[in-house]
Amino acid sequence: MGQALAFSDDPEETVYESSAGARLDATPLDRTPTGAASLESIPGLWRGDTLARVELESLPTGYDALNAQLPGGGWPLGALTEILNDRCGIGELRLFFPALAALSRQAGAPPVILLQPPYTPYAPAFAGAGIAPEQVLLLRTPRPEDALWACEQCLKYAPRCALFAWPQKLKPQDLRRLQLAVERRPVLAVLMREARAAQQSSAAALRIALKPGADGRQLHLSILKRRGALIARPVIVEPPSPLFFLPDHHEEPVHALDRPVPAATAA
Amino acid sequence: MLWTALYLPQLPLDCHAQTDAQAPFAIVEKRRIHMANAAARAAGVRADLPLSAALALEPALQSHEREPLLEKAALEALSLWALQYTSAVSLAAPYGLLLETGGSARLFGGLEALLQQITDGLAAQGHSALLASAPTPAGALMLARSGYAEHVTTLPELRHRLPVLPVEALQSAQAYSATFESLGARSVADLLALPRDGMKRRFGDFLLDEIDRAFGHVPDPLRPVTLPAAFSTTLPLPAPAESSTTIIYASGRGLRQLEGFLRAGKHAVDRIELTLHHERQSRHDSPDNVTPLTLHLMQPSADARRFILLLTEHLNRHTLKRRVERITIAAPQLLRADEITHSLLLEEEDAAKSMRDLLERVHARLGPEAVRQLQVKAEHRPERASGDTALLNTSHKPAAAIKKPKEPLPPPVFGPRPAWFIDPPLPLDAIGPNPIYEGKLDLQEPPEHIESGWWDSKPIQREYFVARTEEGRLLWIFRDERRENRWFLQGYFS
């Protein structure tokens, strides 16, 4: 979060600093003005179609379309987020790069912890995305059963940070335990899990299944669970991409015949 | 007790906040050069040279009349700043400060780490100092004054060390240098060889007393610096300035002093008052031609970086109507840090502490290699451009290692790089010249050609492509020109 500033042109000039981490109030989904006005006048009535007005801190995702669908307006802090995906390389991590780059610019440089990642994290990629490599901590546990312990420790005790974990097997009670550990902590906790985990119930506050767009640029996010009403349509975002020149799959060549016919000129 | 002496021989020069070290600058006393900076010395400007002669050597020389009061104020400001490192700070006028570091070194991760912090802090304020430590304050000063950056921790060692120092190491010897020369006394040992009562008659009590205090024969009561109730400092600019960079630079120095002052007293501020004193353009200008400027912080803080950021933001949007010759920084109201709930001051300390505790636990259970920190390396070969080091070895204080780099990250110099790296690379199948991975691959043209390492045993010659699978996965693959143009998978753009 940048420190937005404003100043007045008083003779005695004054600079104000914005408070970092200002809470973003949850936004209603589709506030259709028709017929709902009478309901809104009733105090204390919670409407099912609004996102939960949770007093949650969040980390803006960097995608407006996604922020609008998340309670708190960003990746939740102090709650588990599950990313369900089997296809490595569709942008499952790039999805978080805008938020992590913003985190990297914050005072105190909160660390980004990678717990048991499936491959070796490559420092130039993080640096290129604006995430200071010094901030990225790689945590590997020699025994797999230690991973869960380490995950819980980080969620419970780490200062403001982002944790990405690739847990091998998670039972529902493990998830509950982790969710309990992270509650009210200023921690972004992302569990990267395989797609079939969607069948399993989960204590995570946010569950998102990923599907790649065929062009390799877009990512389709199906929000399976969030604090608030469900949405059926996937949210489409475009994470930072290494593709610059590759044309889209479905871009058909424009044939001469398809072009609009120039208006015939009167002879 | 261990005393660290900070000797600032360049104080007359350094107390002027110079932005451009390349600009020749000198302090003048009675129309003669008193002290010149490196740029001026390079042009041949020496101490004692008449100013006119110096200007003939270096026409661009900026000069300023020596102001002993300013030097005194700068030394006092530094003494307040130094209170963040120890509760016992004393002035050793004219150019010295004494810090009791034996007690506080442990809090800063050892004497070496503490001294490094002090040196860095001084450098950030544009001061160059010689640091020396000894069990007696006068002894530490003698070491520093004679240019030995040594840290002697025991009294016998110090007593062994002091006699070889030149007589100039003694503050009270400055007035008698001619006499010493006629006596043939060059080192402290030469003085010690003289009869004591003769010395006393000739030089008074001061010289013998200083020697006795240095050797630890008599106690050396020092008057400790105490924190005043409010902070105020004045920073003169070497030359009137209108660029915001110069003003930010000079103010940064004062704001860092303020940080030291606040941390020493466990205070924070939510309001800082800056006053820019403008140059008088004519005799009729009122002398108090100033621009007042108040920095408001939403949360009380003691962090100079935040103050500087705030000031920078402000000045960058502003053009100054007149040139500034002096800046005053004042913090009229101090807030006690322990009374501030959720202050950033505490939050940052808490964060560092909880991170340290966490890492300690993780290391204790999973071994010292468990937590590693990523590192970019200056190498063209992809296999060597990235690394990680065990966090435990990179620094004695793990939490301090997770620091933001001072500079913003440079943009990637090369092409795209994948977040997941595969080493050794996996061979890919190919149909004819086209690589295959779960079907046909789309390759992004042009490829990035990497050819490097011809000077050692692992040369590479490769064409790297970003490749898209039919499913939309992005891979980093290469064609190895040294291995019959075979294809390999090197990473995933996860």
JSON list of C-alpha atoms in Angstrom, two decimals, chain B residues 273-466:
[
{"chain": "B", "resi": 273, "resn": "GLU", "atom": "CA", "xyz": [7.97, 21.01, 12.45]},
{"chain": "B", "resi": 274, "resn": "LEU", "atom": "CA", "xyz": [10.38, 21.97, 9.75]},
{"chain": "B", "resi": 275, "resn": "THR", "atom": "CA", "xyz": [11.34, 25.52, 9.08]},
{"chain": "B", "resi": 276, "resn": "LEU", "atom": "CA", "xyz": [13.07, 26.48, 5.87]},
{"chain": "B", "resi": 277, "resn": "HIS", "atom": "CA", "xyz": [15.03, 29.68, 6.39]},
{"chain": "B", "resi": 278, "resn": "HIS", "atom": "CA", "xyz": [15.35, 31.56, 3.13]},
{"chain": "B", "resi": 279, "resn": "GLU", "atom": "CA", "xyz": [18.22, 33.58, 1.91]},
{"chain": "B", "resi": 280, "resn": "ARG", "atom": "CA", "xyz": [17.82, 37.29, 2.30]},
{"chain": "B", "resi": 281, "resn": "GLN", "atom": "CA", "xyz": [17.65, 38.81, -1.12]},
{"chain": "B", "resi": 282, "resn": "SER", "atom": "CA", "xyz": [18.10, 42.40, -0.08]},
{"chain": "B", "resi": 283, "resn": "ARG", "atom": "CA", "xyz": [18.88, 44.32, 3.03]},
{"chain": "B", "resi": 284, "resn": "HIS", "atom": "CA", "xyz": [15.23, 45.22, 3.42]},
{"chain": "B", "resi": 285, "resn": "ASP", "atom": "CA", "xyz": [14.13, 41.63, 3.74]},
{"chain": "B", "resi": 286, "resn": "SER", "atom": "CA", "xyz": [13.01, 40.72, 7.17]},
{"chain": "B", "resi": 287, "resn": "PRO", "atom": "CA", "xyz": [15.47, 38.34, 8.75]},
{"chain": "B", "resi": 288, "resn": "ASP", "atom": "CA", "xyz": [12.76, 35.87, 9.59]},
{"chain": "B", "resi": 289, "resn": "ASN", "atom": "CA", "xyz": [11.88, 35.06, 6.03]},
{"chain": "B", "resi": 290, "resn": "VAL", "atom": "CA", "xyz": [10.87, 31.46, 6.50]},
{"chain": "B", "resi": 291, "resn": "THR", "atom": "CA", "xyz": [8.57, 28.72, 5.21]},
{"chain": "B", "resi": 292, "resn": "PRO", "atom": "CA", "xyz": [7.10, 26.70, 8.03]},
{"chain": "B", "resi": 293, "resn": "LEU", "atom": "CA", "xyz": [6.20, 23.14, 7.19]},
{"chain": "B", "resi": 294, "resn": "THR", "atom": "CA", "xyz": [4.49, 20.63, 9.44]},
{"chain": "B", "resi": 295, "resn": "LEU", "atom": "CA", "xyz": [4.69, 16.91, 8.84]},
{"chain": "B", "resi": 296, "resn": "HIS", "atom": "CA", "xyz": [1.74, 15.03, 10.26]},
{"chain": "B", "resi": 297, "resn": "LEU", "atom": "CA", "xyz": [1.91, 11.33, 10.83]},
{"chain": "B", "resi": 298, "resn": "MET", "atom": "CA", "xyz": [-1.23, 9.30, 11.21]},
{"chain": "B", "resi": 299, "resn": "GLN", "atom": "CA", "xyz": [0.49, 6.97, 13.59]},
{"chain": "B", "resi": 300, "resn": "PRO", "atom": "CA", "xyz": [3.20, 8.11, 15.96]},
{"chain": "B", "resi": 301, "resn": "SER", "atom": "CA", "xyz": [6.54, 6.90, 14.76]},
{"chain": "B", "resi": 302, "resn": "ALA", "atom": "CA", "xyz": [10.25, 7.13, 15.41]},
{"chain": "B", "resi": 303, "resn": "ASP", "atom": "CA", "xyz": [11.25, 5.97, 11.95]},
{"chain": "B", "resi": 304, "resn": "ALA", "atom": "CA", "xyz": [13.39, 8.46, 10.04]},
{"chain": "B", "resi": 305, "resn": "ARG", "atom": "CA", "xyz": [12.62, 6.70, 6.76]},
{"chain": "B", "resi": 306, "resn": "ARG", "atom": "CA", "xyz": [8.95, 7.52, 7.14]},
{"chain": "B", "resi": 307, "resn": "PHE", "atom": "CA", "xyz": [9.73, 11.13, 7.99]},
{"chain": "B", "resi": 308, "resn": "ILE", "atom": "CA", "xyz": [11.97, 11.44, 4.95]},
{"chain": "B", "resi": 309, "resn": "LEU", "atom": "CA", "xyz": [9.40, 9.79, 2.69]},
{"chain": "B", "resi": 310, "resn": "LEU", "atom": "CA", "xyz": [6.75, 12.18, 3.87]},
{"chain": "B", "resi": 311, "resn": "LEU", "atom": "CA", "xyz": [8.96, 15.20, 3.37]},
{"chain": "B", "resi": 312, "resn": "THR", "atom": "CA", "xyz": [10.03, 13.99, -0.06]},
{"chain": "B", "resi": 313, "resn": "GLU", "atom": "CA", "xyz": [6.44, 13.52, -1.14]},
{"chain": "B", "resi": 314, "resn": "HIS", "atom": "CA", "xyz": [5.69, 17.02, -0.04]},
{"chain": "B", "resi": 315, "resn": "LEU", "atom": "CA", "xyz": [8.68, 18.80, -1.50]},
{"chain": "B", "resi": 316, "resn": "ASN", "atom": "CA", "xyz": [8.40, 16.99, -4.82]},
{"chain": "B", "resi": 317, "resn": "ARG", "atom": "CA", "xyz": [5.05, 18.63, -5.36]},
{"chain": "B", "resi": 318, "resn": "HIS", "atom": "CA", "xyz": [6.33, 22.01, -4.50]},
{"chain": "B", "resi": 319, "resn": "THR", "atom": "CA", "xyz": [8.58, 24.58, -6.00]},
{"chain": "B", "resi": 320, "resn": "LEU", "atom": "CA", "xyz": [10.39, 26.78, -3.58]},
{"chain": "B", "resi": 321, "resn": "LYS", "atom": "CA", "xyz": [10.08, 30.45, -4.17]},
{"chain": "B", "resi": 322, "resn": "ARG", "atom": "CA", "xyz": [13.39, 31.26, -2.64]},
{"chain": "B", "resi": 323, "resn": "ARG", "atom": "CA", "xyz": [16.66, 29.61, -1.92]},
{"chain": "B", "resi": 324, "resn": "VAL", "atom": "CA", "xyz": [17.07, 28.02, 1.46]},
{"chain": "B", "resi": 325, "resn": "GLU", "atom": "CA", "xyz": [20.12, 28.52, 3.58]},
{"chain": "B", "resi": 326, "resn": "ARG", "atom": "CA", "xyz": [19.18, 26.87, 6.85]},
{"chain": "B", "resi": 327, "resn": "ILE", "atom": "CA", "xyz": [16.71, 24.23, 8.00]},
{"chain": "B", "resi": 328, "resn": "THR", "atom": "CA", "xyz": [15.37, 23.87, 11.51]},
{"chain": "B", "resi": 329, "resn": "ILE", "atom": "CA", "xyz": [13.75, 20.65, 12.62]},
{"chain": "B", "resi": 330, "resn": "ALA", "atom": "CA", "xyz": [11.80, 20.52, 15.84]},
{"chain": "B", "resi": 331, "resn": "ALA", "atom": "CA", "xyz": [9.65, 17.97, 17.58]},
{"chain": "B", "resi": 332, "resn": "PRO", "atom": "CA", "xyz": [7.74, 20.06, 20.06]},
{"chain": "B", "resi": 333, "resn": "GLN", "atom": "CA", "xyz": [5.71, 17.25, 21.54]},
{"chain": "B", "resi": 334, "resn": "LEU", "atom": "CA", "xyz": [7.05, 13.85, 22.41]},
{"chain": "B", "resi": 335, "resn": "LEU", "atom": "CA", "xyz": [4.75, 10.91, 22.93]},
{"chain": "B", "resi": 336, "resn": "ARG", "atom": "CA", "xyz": [5.80, 8.09, 25.15]},
{"chain": "B", "resi": 337, "resn": "ALA", "atom": "CA", "xyz": [6.10, 4.97, 23.08]},
{"chain": "B", "resi": 338, "resn": "ASP", "atom": "CA", "xyz": [4.65, 2.77, 25.80]},
{"chain": "B", "resi": 339, "resn": "GLU", "atom": "CA", "xyz": [1.52, 4.85, 25.88]},
{"chain": "B", "resi": 340, "resn": "ILE", "atom": "CA", "xyz": [0.90, 4.46, 22.18]},
{"chain": "B", "resi": 341, "resn": "THR", "atom": "CA", "xyz": [-1.19, 1.46, 21.36]},
{"chain": "B", "resi": 342, "resn": "HIS", "atom": "CA", "xyz": [-0.33, -0.22, 18.11]},
{"chain": "B", "resi": 343, "resn": "SER", "atom": "CA", "xyz": [2.34, 2.29, 17.31]},
{"chain": "B", "resi": 344, "resn": "LEU", "atom": "CA", "xyz": [4.49, 1.41, 14.37]},
{"chain": "B", "resi": 345, "resn": "LEU", "atom": "CA", "xyz": [7.49, 1.70, 16.62]},
{"chain": "B", "resi": 346, "resn": "LEU", "atom": "CA", "xyz": [6.34, -1.20, 18.71]},
{"chain": "B", "resi": 347, "resn": "GLU", "atom": "CA", "xyz": [4.88, -3.11, 15.83]},
{"chain": "B", "resi": 348, "resn": "GLU", "atom": "CA", "xyz": [8.17, -3.16, 14.00]},
{"chain": "B", "resi": 349, "resn": "GLU", "atom": "CA", "xyz": [10.03, -4.28, 17.07]},
{"chain": "B", "resi": 350, "resn": "ASP", "atom": "CA", "xyz": [7.43, -6.92, 17.75]},
{"chain": "B", "resi": 351, "resn": "ALA", "atom": "CA", "xyz": [7.60, -8.16, 14.18]},
{"chain": "B", "resi": 352, "resn": "ALA", "atom": "CA", "xyz": [11.36, -8.53, 14.32]},
{"chain": "B", "resi": 353, "resn": "LYS", "atom": "CA", "xyz": [11.14, -10.29, 17.63]},
{"chain": "B", "resi": 354, "resn": "SER", "atom": "CA", "xyz": [8.38, -12.70, 16.70]},
{"chain": "B", "resi": 355, "resn": "MET", "atom": "CA", "xyz": [10.17, -13.55, 13.45]},
{"chain": "B", "resi": 356, "resn": "ARG", "atom": "CA", "xyz": [13.35, -14.21, 15.40]},
{"chain": "B", "resi": 357, "resn": "ASP", "atom": "CA", "xyz": [11.51, -16.44, 17.86]},
{"chain": "B", "resi": 358, "resn": "LEU", "atom": "CA", "xyz": [9.79, -18.33, 15.08]},
{"chain": "B", "resi": 359, "resn": "LEU", "atom": "CA", "xyz": [13.01, -18.94, 13.19]},
{"chain": "B", "resi": 360, "resn": "GLU", "atom": "CA", "xyz": [14.70, -20.09, 16.34]},
{"chain": "B", "resi": 361, "resn": "ARG", "atom": "CA", "xyz": [11.99, -22.69, 16.90]},
{"chain": "B", "resi": 362, "resn": "VAL", "atom": "CA", "xyz": [12.02, -23.84, 13.29]},
{"chain": "B", "resi": 363, "resn": "HIS", "atom": "CA", "xyz": [15.79, -24.12, 13.24]},
{"chain": "B", "resi": 364, "resn": "ALA", "atom": "CA", "xyz": [15.78, -25.94, 16.53]},
{"chain": "B", "resi": 365, "resn": "ARG", "atom": "CA", "xyz": [13.44, -28.61, 15.19]},
{"chain": "B", "resi": 366, "resn": "LEU", "atom": "CA", "xyz": [14.33, -28.80, 11.50]},
{"chain": "B", "resi": 367, "resn": "GLY", "atom": "CA", "xyz": [18.02, -28.01, 11.56]},
{"chain": "B", "resi": 368, "resn": "PRO", "atom": "CA", "xyz": [20.00, -24.88, 10.70]},
{"chain": "B", "resi": 369, "resn": "GLU", "atom": "CA", "xyz": [19.59, -25.36, 6.95]},
{"chain": "B", "resi": 370, "resn": "ALA", "atom": "CA", "xyz": [15.79, -25.45, 6.94]},
{"chain": "B", "resi": 371, "resn": "VAL", "atom": "CA", "xyz": [15.11, -21.81, 6.18]},
{"chain": "B", "resi": 372, "resn": "ARG", "atom": "CA", "xyz": [16.82, -20.37, 3.14]},
{"chain": "B", "resi": 373, "resn": "GLN", "atom": "CA", "xyz": [16.80, -16.97, 1.57]},
{"chain": "B", "resi": 374, "resn": "LEU", "atom": "CA", "xyz": [16.66, -16.48, -2.19]},
{"chain": "B", "resi": 375, "resn": "GLN", "atom": "CA", "xyz": [19.44, -14.65, -3.93]},
{"chain": "B", "resi": 376, "resn": "VAL", "atom": "CA", "xyz": [19.91, -13.32, -7.42]},
{"chain": "B", "resi": 377, "resn": "LYS", "atom": "CA", "xyz": [23.40, -13.89, -8.74]},
{"chain": "B", "resi": 378, "resn": "ALA", "atom": "CA", "xyz": [25.14, -11.98, -11.48]},
{"chain": "B", "resi": 379, "resn": "GLU", "atom": "CA", "xyz": [25.40, -14.83, -13.95]},
{"chain": "B", "resi": 380, "resn": "HIS", "atom": "CA", "xyz": [24.12, -15.34, -17.46]},
{"chain": "B", "resi": 381, "resn": "ARG", "atom": "CA", "xyz": [23.85, -19.09, -17.18]},
{"chain": "B", "resi": 382, "resn": "PRO", "atom": "CA", "xyz": [20.34, -19.75, -15.88]},
{"chain": "B", "resi": 383, "resn": "GLU", "atom": "CA", "xyz": [21.54, -22.55, -13.62]},
{"chain": "B", "resi": 384, "resn": "ARG", "atom": "CA", "xyz": [23.77, -20.12, -11.76]},
{"chain": "B", "resi": 385, "resn": "ALA", "atom": "CA", "xyz": [21.65, -16.98, -11.74]},
{"chain": "B", "resi": 386, "resn": "SER", "atom": "CA", "xyz": [19.70, -18.00, -8.68]},
{"chain": "B", "resi": 387, "resn": "GLY", "atom": "CA", "xyz": [20.70, -19.32, -5.33]},
{"chain": "B", "resi": 388, "resn": "ASP", "atom": "CA", "xyz": [19.64, -19.59, -1.78]},
{"chain": "B", "resi": 389, "resn": "THR", "atom": "CA", "xyz": [21.60, -19.40, 1.42]},
{"chain": "B", "resi": 390, "resn": "ALA", "atom": "CA", "xyz": [20.72, -20.68, 4.83]},
{"chain": "B", "resi": 391, "resn": "LEU", "atom": "CA", "xyz": [19.26, -17.77, 6.73]},
{"chain": "B", "resi": 392, "resn": "LEU", "atom": "CA", "xyz": [21.12, -18.78, 9.84]},
{"chain": "B", "resi": 393, "resn": "ASN", "atom": "CA", "xyz": [24.48, -18.26, 8.18]},
{"chain": "B", "resi": 394, "resn": "THR", "atom": "CA", "xyz": [23.78, -15.05, 6.34]},
{"chain": "B", "resi": 395, "resn": "SER", "atom": "CA", "xyz": [23.53, -13.05, 9.52]},
{"chain": "B", "resi": 396, "resn": "HIS", "atom": "CA", "xyz": [23.76, -13.36, 13.23]},
{"chain": "B", "resi": 397, "resn": "LYS", "atom": "CA", "xyz": [20.42, -11.71, 13.55]},
{"chain": "B", "resi": 398, "resn": "PRO", "atom": "CA", "xyz": [18.02, -13.55, 11.27]},
{"chain": "B", "resi": 399, "resn": "ALA", "atom": "CA", "xyz": [15.28, -10.97, 11.44]},
{"chain": "B", "resi": 400, "resn": "ALA", "atom": "CA", "xyz": [17.63, -8.23, 10.39]},
{"chain": "B", "resi": 401, "resn": "ALA", "atom": "CA", "xyz": [18.51, -10.17, 7.27]},
{"chain": "B", "resi": 402, "resn": "ILE", "atom": "CA", "xyz": [15.03, -9.84, 5.89]},
{"chain": "B", "resi": 403, "resn": "LYS", "atom": "CA", "xyz": [15.63, -6.31, 4.92]},
{"chain": "B", "resi": 404, "resn": "LYS", "atom": "CA", "xyz": [14.32, -4.46, 2.00]},
{"chain": "B", "resi": 405, "resn": "PRO", "atom": "CA", "xyz": [17.08, -3.56, -0.41]},
{"chain": "B", "resi": 406, "resn": "LYS", "atom": "CA", "xyz": [17.89, 0.12, -0.23]},
{"chain": "B", "resi": 407, "resn": "GLU", "atom": "CA", "xyz": [17.43, 0.61, -3.95]},
{"chain": "B", "resi": 408, "resn": "PRO", "atom": "CA", "xyz": [14.27, -0.39, -5.75]},
{"chain": "B", "resi": 409, "resn": "LEU", "atom": "CA", "xyz": [14.75, -3.64, -7.60]},
{"chain": "B", "resi": 410, "resn": "PRO", "atom": "CA", "xyz": [16.29, -3.27, -11.00]},
{"chain": "B", "resi": 411, "resn": "PRO", "atom": "CA", "xyz": [14.05, -4.29, -13.89]},
{"chain": "B", "resi": 412, "resn": "PRO", "atom": "CA", "xyz": [14.85, -7.71, -15.30]},
{"chain": "B", "resi": 413, "resn": "VAL", "atom": "CA", "xyz": [17.80, -7.39, -17.56]},
{"chain": "B", "resi": 414, "resn": "PHE", "atom": "CA", "xyz": [17.08, -10.57, -19.45]},
{"chain": "B", "resi": 415, "resn": "GLY", "atom": "CA", "xyz": [14.02, -12.18, -20.88]},
{"chain": "B", "resi": 416, "resn": "PRO", "atom": "CA", "xyz": [11.22, -13.73, -18.88]},
{"chain": "B", "resi": 417, "resn": "ARG", "atom": "CA", "xyz": [12.21, -16.11, -16.10]},
{"chain": "B", "resi": 418, "resn": "PRO", "atom": "CA", "xyz": [10.04, -18.84, -14.57]},
{"chain": "B", "resi": 419, "resn": "ALA", "atom": "CA", "xyz": [9.17, -18.98, -10.88]},
{"chain": "B", "resi": 420, "resn": "TRP", "atom": "CA", "xyz": [9.85, -22.74, -10.76]},
{"chain": "B", "resi": 421, "resn": "PHE", "atom": "CA", "xyz": [13.21, -23.89, -12.00]},
{"chain": "B", "resi": 422, "resn": "ILE", "atom": "CA", "xyz": [14.18, -27.40, -13.01]},
{"chain": "B", "resi": 423, "resn": "ASP", "atom": "CA", "xyz": [17.79, -28.38, -12.64]},
{"chain": "B", "resi": 424, "resn": "PRO", "atom": "CA", "xyz": [18.97, -30.55, -14.27]},
{"chain": "B", "resi": 425, "resn": "PRO", "atom": "CA", "xyz": [16.63, -29.78, -17.15]},
{"chain": "B", "resi": 426, "resn": "LEU", "atom": "CA", "xyz": [14.28, -32.53, -18.33]},
{"chain": "B", "resi": 427, "resn": "PRO", "atom": "CA", "xyz": [14.74, -33.80, -21.87]},
{"chain": "B", "resi": 428, "resn": "LEU", "atom": "CA", "xyz": [11.66, -33.25, -24.05]},
{"chain": "B", "resi": 429, "resn": "ASP", "atom": "CA", "xyz": [10.39, -35.37, -26.89]},
{"chain": "B", "resi": 430, "resn": "ALA", "atom": "CA", "xyz": [10.25, -33.86, -30.32]},
{"chain": "B", "resi": 431, "resn": "ILE", "atom": "CA", "xyz": [8.60, -34.51, -33.61]},
{"chain": "B", "resi": 432, "resn": "GLY", "atom": "CA", "xyz": [11.13, -33.46, -36.17]},
{"chain": "B", "resi": 433, "resn": "PRO", "atom": "CA", "xyz": [12.35, -30.02, -35.10]},
{"chain": "B", "resi": 434, "resn": "ASN", "atom": "CA", "xyz": [9.28, -29.37, -32.87]},
{"chain": "B", "resi": 435, "resn": "PRO", "atom": "CA", "xyz": [9.35, -30.09, -29.14]},
{"chain": "B", "resi": 436, "resn": "ILE", "atom": "CA", "xyz": [6.37, -31.88, -27.58]},
{"chain": "B", "resi": 437, "resn": "TYR", "atom": "CA", "xyz": [4.91, -31.58, -24.10]},
{"chain": "B", "resi": 438, "resn": "GLU", "atom": "CA", "xyz": [1.43, -32.93, -23.58]},
{"chain": "B", "resi": 439, "resn": "GLY", "atom": "CA", "xyz": [0.87, -32.27, -27.24]},
{"chain": "B", "resi": 440, "resn": "LYS", "atom": "CA", "xyz": [2.05, -29.57, -29.54]},
{"chain": "B", "resi": 441, "resn": "LEU", "atom": "CA", "xyz": [3.78, -26.49, -28.13]},
{"chain": "B", "resi": 442, "resn": "ASP", "atom": "CA", "xyz": [3.45, -22.89, -29.28]},
{"chain": "B", "resi": 443, "resn": "LEU", "atom": "CA", "xyz": [6.81, -21.15, -29.03]},
{"chain": "B", "resi": 444, "resn": "GLN", "atom": "CA", "xyz": [7.17, -17.44, -28.51]},
{"chain": "B", "resi": 445, "resn": "GLU", "atom": "CA", "xyz": [9.51, -15.83, -31.02]},
{"chain": "B", "resi": 446, "resn": "PRO", "atom": "CA", "xyz": [12.12, -14.49, -30.88]},
{"chain": "B", "resi": 447, "resn": "PRO", "atom": "CA", "xyz": [13.96, -16.84, -28.54]},
{"chain": "B", "resi": 448, "resn": "GLU", "atom": "CA", "xyz": [16.50, -15.63, -26.04]},
{"chain": "B", "resi": 449, "resn": "HIS", "atom": "CA", "xyz": [19.95, -16.76, -26.97]},
{"chain": "B", "resi": 450, "resn": "ILE", "atom": "CA", "xyz": [22.15, -17.58, -24.01]},
{"chain": "B", "resi": 451, "resn": "GLU", "atom": "CA", "xyz": [25.73, -18.39, -24.68]},
{"chain": "B", "resi": 452, "resn": "SER", "atom": "CA", "xyz": [28.10, -18.15, -21.77]},
{"chain": "B", "resi": 453, "resn": "GLY", "atom": "CA", "xyz": [30.70, -19.85, -19.69]},
{"chain": "B", "resi": 454, "resn": "TRP", "atom": "CA", "xyz": [33.15, -20.51, -22.52]},
{"chain": "B", "resi": 455, "resn": "TRP", "atom": "CA", "xyz": [35.89, -19.68, -20.01]},
{"chain": "B", "resi": 456, "resn": "ASP", "atom": "CA", "xyz": [35.18, -22.59, -17.70]},
{"chain": "B", "resi": 457, "resn": "SER", "atom": "CA", "xyz": [34.22, -26.22, -17.90]},
{"chain": "B", "resi": 458, "resn": "LYS", "atom": "CA", "xyz": [30.46, -25.64, -18.22]},
{"chain": "B", "resi": 459, "resn": "PRO", "atom": "CA", "xyz": [29.88, -23.60, -21.34]},
{"chain": "B", "resi": 460, "resn": "ILE", "atom": "CA", "xyz": [26.34, -23.36, -22.63]},
{"chain": "B", "resi": 461, "resn": "GLN", "atom": "CA", "xyz": [24.87, -22.36, -25.96]},
{"chain": "B", "resi": 462, "resn": "ARG", "atom": "CA", "xyz": [21.11, -22.40, -25.89]},
{"chain": "B", "resi": 463, "resn": "GLU", "atom": "CA", "xyz": [17.99, -20.90, -27.42]},
{"chain": "B", "resi": 464, "resn": "TYR", "atom": "CA", "xyz": [15.39, -20.29, -24.72]},
{"chain": "B", "resi": 465, "resn": "PHE", "atom": "CA", "xyz": [11.69, -20.08, -25.54]},
{"chain": "B", "resi": 466, "resn": "VAL", "atom": "CA", "xyz": [8.54, -19.42, -23.58]}
]
